[in-house]
Structures are given as structure tokens and as C-alpha cells.
Amino acid sequence: MKVLVAVKRVVDYNVKVRVKSDNSGVDIANVKMSMNPFDEIAVEEAVRLKEKGGATEVIAVSCGDAKCTETLRTAMAIGADRAILVETSEELQPLAVAKLLKALIDKEQPGLVILGKQAIDDDCNQTGQMLAALADLPQATFASKVELAGGKAHVTREVDGGLETLAISLPAVVTTDLRLNEPRYVTLPNIMKAKKKQLDTYKPEDLGVDVSPRIKTLKVNEPPKRSAGIKVPDVATLVDKLKNEAKVI
């Protein structure tokens, strides 16, 4: 069984992002980029499923410019067998990415598709759900545990009320939560091996997909700065300020 894993190149989670002076977007010039943390968890889970014998091949996919090759090499260093880059300079929104992944599902026929639940740059949390709808596949989102047995995936997912366990037939789409696993440390030998693994490149037009943006970003602003805290002399003053100034009680 093939497992298809989608990975996205984003600003590294340790970097403090800055808004451009013209408020048109986030400044990513000369900023460290890395794999989206949720996608790294997705790759790790796919590799673990292969190590347990539940999968035969792990294919990493990324959509974006040529620099996404670095992200795909990282995925192959973790353990993916090969990679596919859908190269485009267009701004890719969740629907466009879902359509590209749908085209690759039709081409590769994987038994399982794993994505991070969301990307830390746009926080949309939409691609997995859209992909499941477009491909008419069962889905399990926010997975904290995944087990394959009897042609089904048993997925424990995190919901507001606690944990929910679903049994979904394969092929299916699963999106990962933080507590699913802890990605392994990528060693230098595996990084060197990744350079020799197969990496195929397509254009959106090769897959028959229109990736034109449907949404326009009008303005990006930084969140307002929080004012400094103050000390109060007693509980009565604290209650008064919470009630009359903060208006939270």
C-alpha cells in the first residue's frame, strides 16, 4: 500500500515573523524556512506505518516553487521513498492544493493520504477536508493515534470533549495533531541518502489543475501590543478593576 504525505515549506516556527512595511503580507526575505511541524509529524507517521509493515511505499508531495525541493529532501531523509514536486510560482491557497493532491491521488492511487492538520503560516486547517471532499474519500482529522488493520484505519482523534475513535475504510484521508508522535532526528547519513532518491517534478497544467487564487489578501497587520501589567494593593481593588475596567466579571 502506498501512503501519500503532503508537506509544506513555511517560515521556521522559531522565527518571529514581521509584517511588510506596506502591509501587503509577511516578510520572508532572508528568513529561515523549514517543513511545517504538523507535516513533519505526518511524514513520521507514514514512515512508522511502513516500518510496521502496514505500508510498502511512502511518497512525499509538496506544491510551490523550486525551493520546496529542500523540504522534500528532508521528508526523504526522515524515511519517504520518493518525492513529487508540483512546481508553481502562484500563491497557492487550500483549494488549489487540494485539487493538485486530488490529481496526484488519481495518478498514484495511494491507500492512505496523510496531511498535517494545518500549516503554521496561514492556519487555514482546510486542505485535508477539501481533499477528502474532492476525492470522495472518508476522512479522520486531528489524529492522535493511527492503526491499520483489516483494510481499515482506526483513528483516535482529539475533539473538544476528549477523544473520539473512528474506523474508516481505505483509501482515506487523515490529518495529524501534535500528539500523534514525535518526529525522529534526521541523521547526516540519511540526508546524504535522500539526495539520491527519486524526485519527480510536475507543473499544475500537467495535472490539468487551475491554481489561480480565489481569495485576495487586502491587508496584513500585526496584533496590537499588550499593555504592561499593574500591581494592585488588595483583592477589593483587583475585583473592582476586573469588573469595571476589564469587564470580565
XYZ file of C-alpha atoms in Angstrom:
249
model
C 0.000 0.000 0.000
C 1.217 3.467 -0.906
C 0.997 6.317 1.580
C 0.927 9.846 0.152
C 2.127 12.587 2.512
C 1.747 16.296 1.775
C 4.411 18.658 3.144
C 4.597 22.447 3.052
C 7.563 24.809 3.212
C 6.866 27.513 5.806
C 8.725 30.048 7.914
C 10.516 28.153 10.681
C 8.482 28.035 13.893
C 11.363 29.588 15.866
C 11.381 32.726 13.695
C 9.436 35.807 14.775
C 7.603 36.874 11.623
C 7.398 40.512 10.616
C 4.794 42.260 8.508
C 5.984 44.125 5.404
C 6.075 47.900 5.652
C 3.292 48.212 3.059
C 1.086 45.704 4.990
C 0.789 43.502 1.908
C 1.934 40.350 3.684
C 4.609 38.728 5.824
C 8.262 39.456 5.085
C 10.027 36.166 4.243
C 13.165 37.642 2.658
C 16.304 36.052 4.185
C 14.160 34.198 6.725
C 14.848 30.584 7.726
C 12.313 28.213 6.167
C 11.539 24.637 7.174
C 8.906 21.912 6.950
C 5.566 22.676 8.570
C 5.701 20.928 12.011
C 2.349 19.166 11.545
C 3.544 17.839 8.168
C 6.738 16.552 9.791
C 4.526 14.544 12.151
C 2.610 13.245 9.100
C 5.832 12.055 7.429
C 6.988 10.384 10.652
C 3.657 8.554 10.996
C 3.780 7.344 7.378
C 7.326 6.041 7.882
C 6.301 4.288 11.111
C 3.386 2.615 9.321
C 5.830 1.363 6.696
C 8.222 0.097 9.380
C 5.338 -1.844 10.972
C 4.532 -3.449 7.619
C 1.303 -1.543 7.074
C 2.621 0.296 4.011
C 5.026 -0.534 1.200
C 5.927 2.939 -0.093
C 5.842 6.482 1.278
C 5.586 9.319 -1.249
C 6.143 12.917 -0.122
C 4.434 15.699 -2.086
C 4.950 19.447 -1.972
C 3.422 22.268 -4.005
C 5.264 25.553 -4.549
C 8.448 26.973 -6.035
C 11.710 25.123 -6.654
C 12.911 25.785 -3.089
C 10.354 23.235 -1.871
C 12.860 20.628 -3.072
C 14.735 21.183 0.214
C 11.596 20.324 2.183
C 11.061 17.177 0.124
C 14.675 16.107 0.686
C 14.061 16.470 4.419
C 10.981 14.250 4.109
C 13.045 11.639 2.270
C 15.747 11.893 4.942
C 13.083 11.067 7.545
C 12.197 7.987 5.516
C 9.995 8.771 2.498
C 10.903 6.603 -0.500
C 10.404 9.200 -3.218
C 9.010 12.669 -3.723
C 6.873 14.716 -6.090
C 7.120 18.488 -6.507
C 4.286 20.387 -8.169
C 6.218 23.474 -9.164
C 4.488 26.826 -9.496
C 5.194 30.445 -8.605
C 1.489 31.157 -7.980
C 0.236 31.831 -4.474
C -1.335 28.505 -3.548
C -4.488 28.555 -1.466
C -6.019 25.476 0.235
C -8.492 24.700 -2.556
C -5.748 24.796 -5.203
C -3.516 22.499 -3.134
C -6.445 20.109 -2.569
C -7.082 19.971 -6.334
C -3.397 19.255 -7.029
C -3.351 16.486 -4.421
C -6.585 15.051 -5.874
C -4.887 14.847 -9.288
C -1.905 13.054 -7.728
C -4.230 10.634 -5.901
C -5.788 9.745 -9.259
C -2.291 9.223 -10.664
C -0.647 7.315 -7.784
C -3.689 5.521 -6.267
C -2.429 5.575 -2.635
C -4.190 3.583 0.072
C -3.791 6.391 2.619
C -3.191 10.143 2.434
C -1.733 11.882 5.495
C -1.516 15.663 5.948
C -0.759 17.982 8.824
C -3.999 19.359 10.279
C -2.919 22.905 9.386
C 0.049 24.988 8.267
C 1.578 27.393 10.782
C 1.745 30.228 8.244
C -1.908 30.621 7.202
C -3.532 28.411 9.909
C -6.340 27.561 7.471
C -6.958 23.929 8.517
C -8.835 23.331 5.239
C -6.731 21.331 2.784
C -7.325 17.856 4.229
C -11.078 18.336 4.453
C -11.298 19.796 0.944
C -9.198 16.953 -0.444
C -11.439 14.324 1.144
C -14.493 16.012 -0.387
C -12.945 16.335 -3.861
C -11.649 12.750 -3.883
C -14.848 11.392 -2.236
C -12.792 9.643 0.463
C -13.527 9.049 4.160
C -11.588 11.352 6.476
C -10.376 11.498 10.065
C -8.980 14.833 11.248
C -6.839 15.813 14.271
C -5.469 12.272 14.670
C -3.566 11.425 17.855
C -3.300 7.690 17.049
C -3.498 5.742 13.769
C -3.648 1.962 13.388
C -4.201 -0.060 10.220
C -5.999 -3.400 10.399
C -8.340 -5.404 8.176
C -8.423 -2.879 5.363
C -9.459 -0.107 7.735
C -7.767 2.704 9.610
C -8.660 3.052 13.281
C -8.044 6.677 14.142
C -8.208 8.255 17.584
C -8.906 11.945 17.142
C -8.872 14.872 19.528
C -12.196 16.671 19.922
C -13.426 19.324 22.342
C -14.990 16.737 24.622
C -11.938 14.439 24.778
C -11.059 11.605 22.389
C -13.108 10.006 19.611
C -12.156 6.780 17.814
C -13.243 6.227 14.218
C -12.930 3.198 11.941
C -12.687 4.347 8.324
C -12.323 2.230 5.194
C -9.264 2.690 2.987
C -8.322 4.627 0.925
C -8.830 7.562 3.261
C -7.516 10.996 4.266
C -6.049 11.557 7.744
C -4.809 14.849 9.214
C -2.364 14.814 12.130
C -2.421 16.506 15.508
C 0.602 17.324 17.678
C 0.300 14.329 19.992
C 0.360 11.690 17.237
C 4.129 11.179 17.507
C 7.496 12.867 17.942
C 9.428 13.099 14.647
C 12.829 11.443 14.641
C 16.114 13.313 14.442
C 17.364 13.392 10.857
C 20.898 11.992 10.680
C 23.609 13.061 8.239
C 23.807 9.630 6.519
C 20.066 9.762 5.831
C 20.389 13.315 4.489
C 23.057 12.060 2.061
C 20.887 9.082 1.038
C 17.946 11.427 0.414
C 19.925 13.243 -2.290
C 19.920 10.050 -4.367
C 16.210 9.290 -4.035
C 13.774 9.901 -6.878
C 12.161 13.334 -7.095
C 9.663 13.961 -9.900
C 8.512 17.436 -10.909
C 5.182 18.425 -12.447
C 3.517 21.689 -13.345
C -0.132 22.337 -12.382
C -1.034 22.319 -16.084
C 0.483 18.830 -16.409
C -2.125 17.695 -13.886
C -4.913 19.724 -15.507
C -5.425 21.948 -12.466
C -6.119 25.687 -12.366
C -4.387 27.142 -9.302
C -5.469 30.758 -9.749
C -6.114 32.374 -6.334
C -9.793 32.668 -5.353
C -9.169 34.903 -2.337
C -7.312 38.221 -2.244
C -5.436 39.412 0.835
C -6.273 43.071 1.317
C -4.123 43.913 4.311
C -1.946 42.239 6.953
C -1.470 43.825 10.384
C 0.498 42.772 13.435
C -1.606 42.090 16.540
C -1.849 45.057 18.927
C 0.863 45.195 21.561
C -0.247 44.228 25.044
C -0.010 46.914 27.679
C 2.116 46.297 30.766
C 0.506 44.787 33.833
C -0.019 46.699 37.076
C 0.079 45.791 40.750
C -2.946 46.351 42.952
C -2.854 46.833 46.741
C -5.633 44.423 47.682
C -8.260 41.952 46.473
C -11.051 44.544 46.554
C -9.172 46.756 44.084
C -8.476 43.744 41.866
C -12.151 42.787 41.772
C -13.138 46.389 41.069
C -10.745 46.645 38.101
C -11.798 43.262 36.690
C -15.429 44.315 36.915
C -15.327 47.966 35.844
C -12.216 48.283 33.634
C -11.571 44.848 32.132
C -15.286 43.978 32.303
C -14.566 40.261 32.576
C -16.744 39.615 35.647
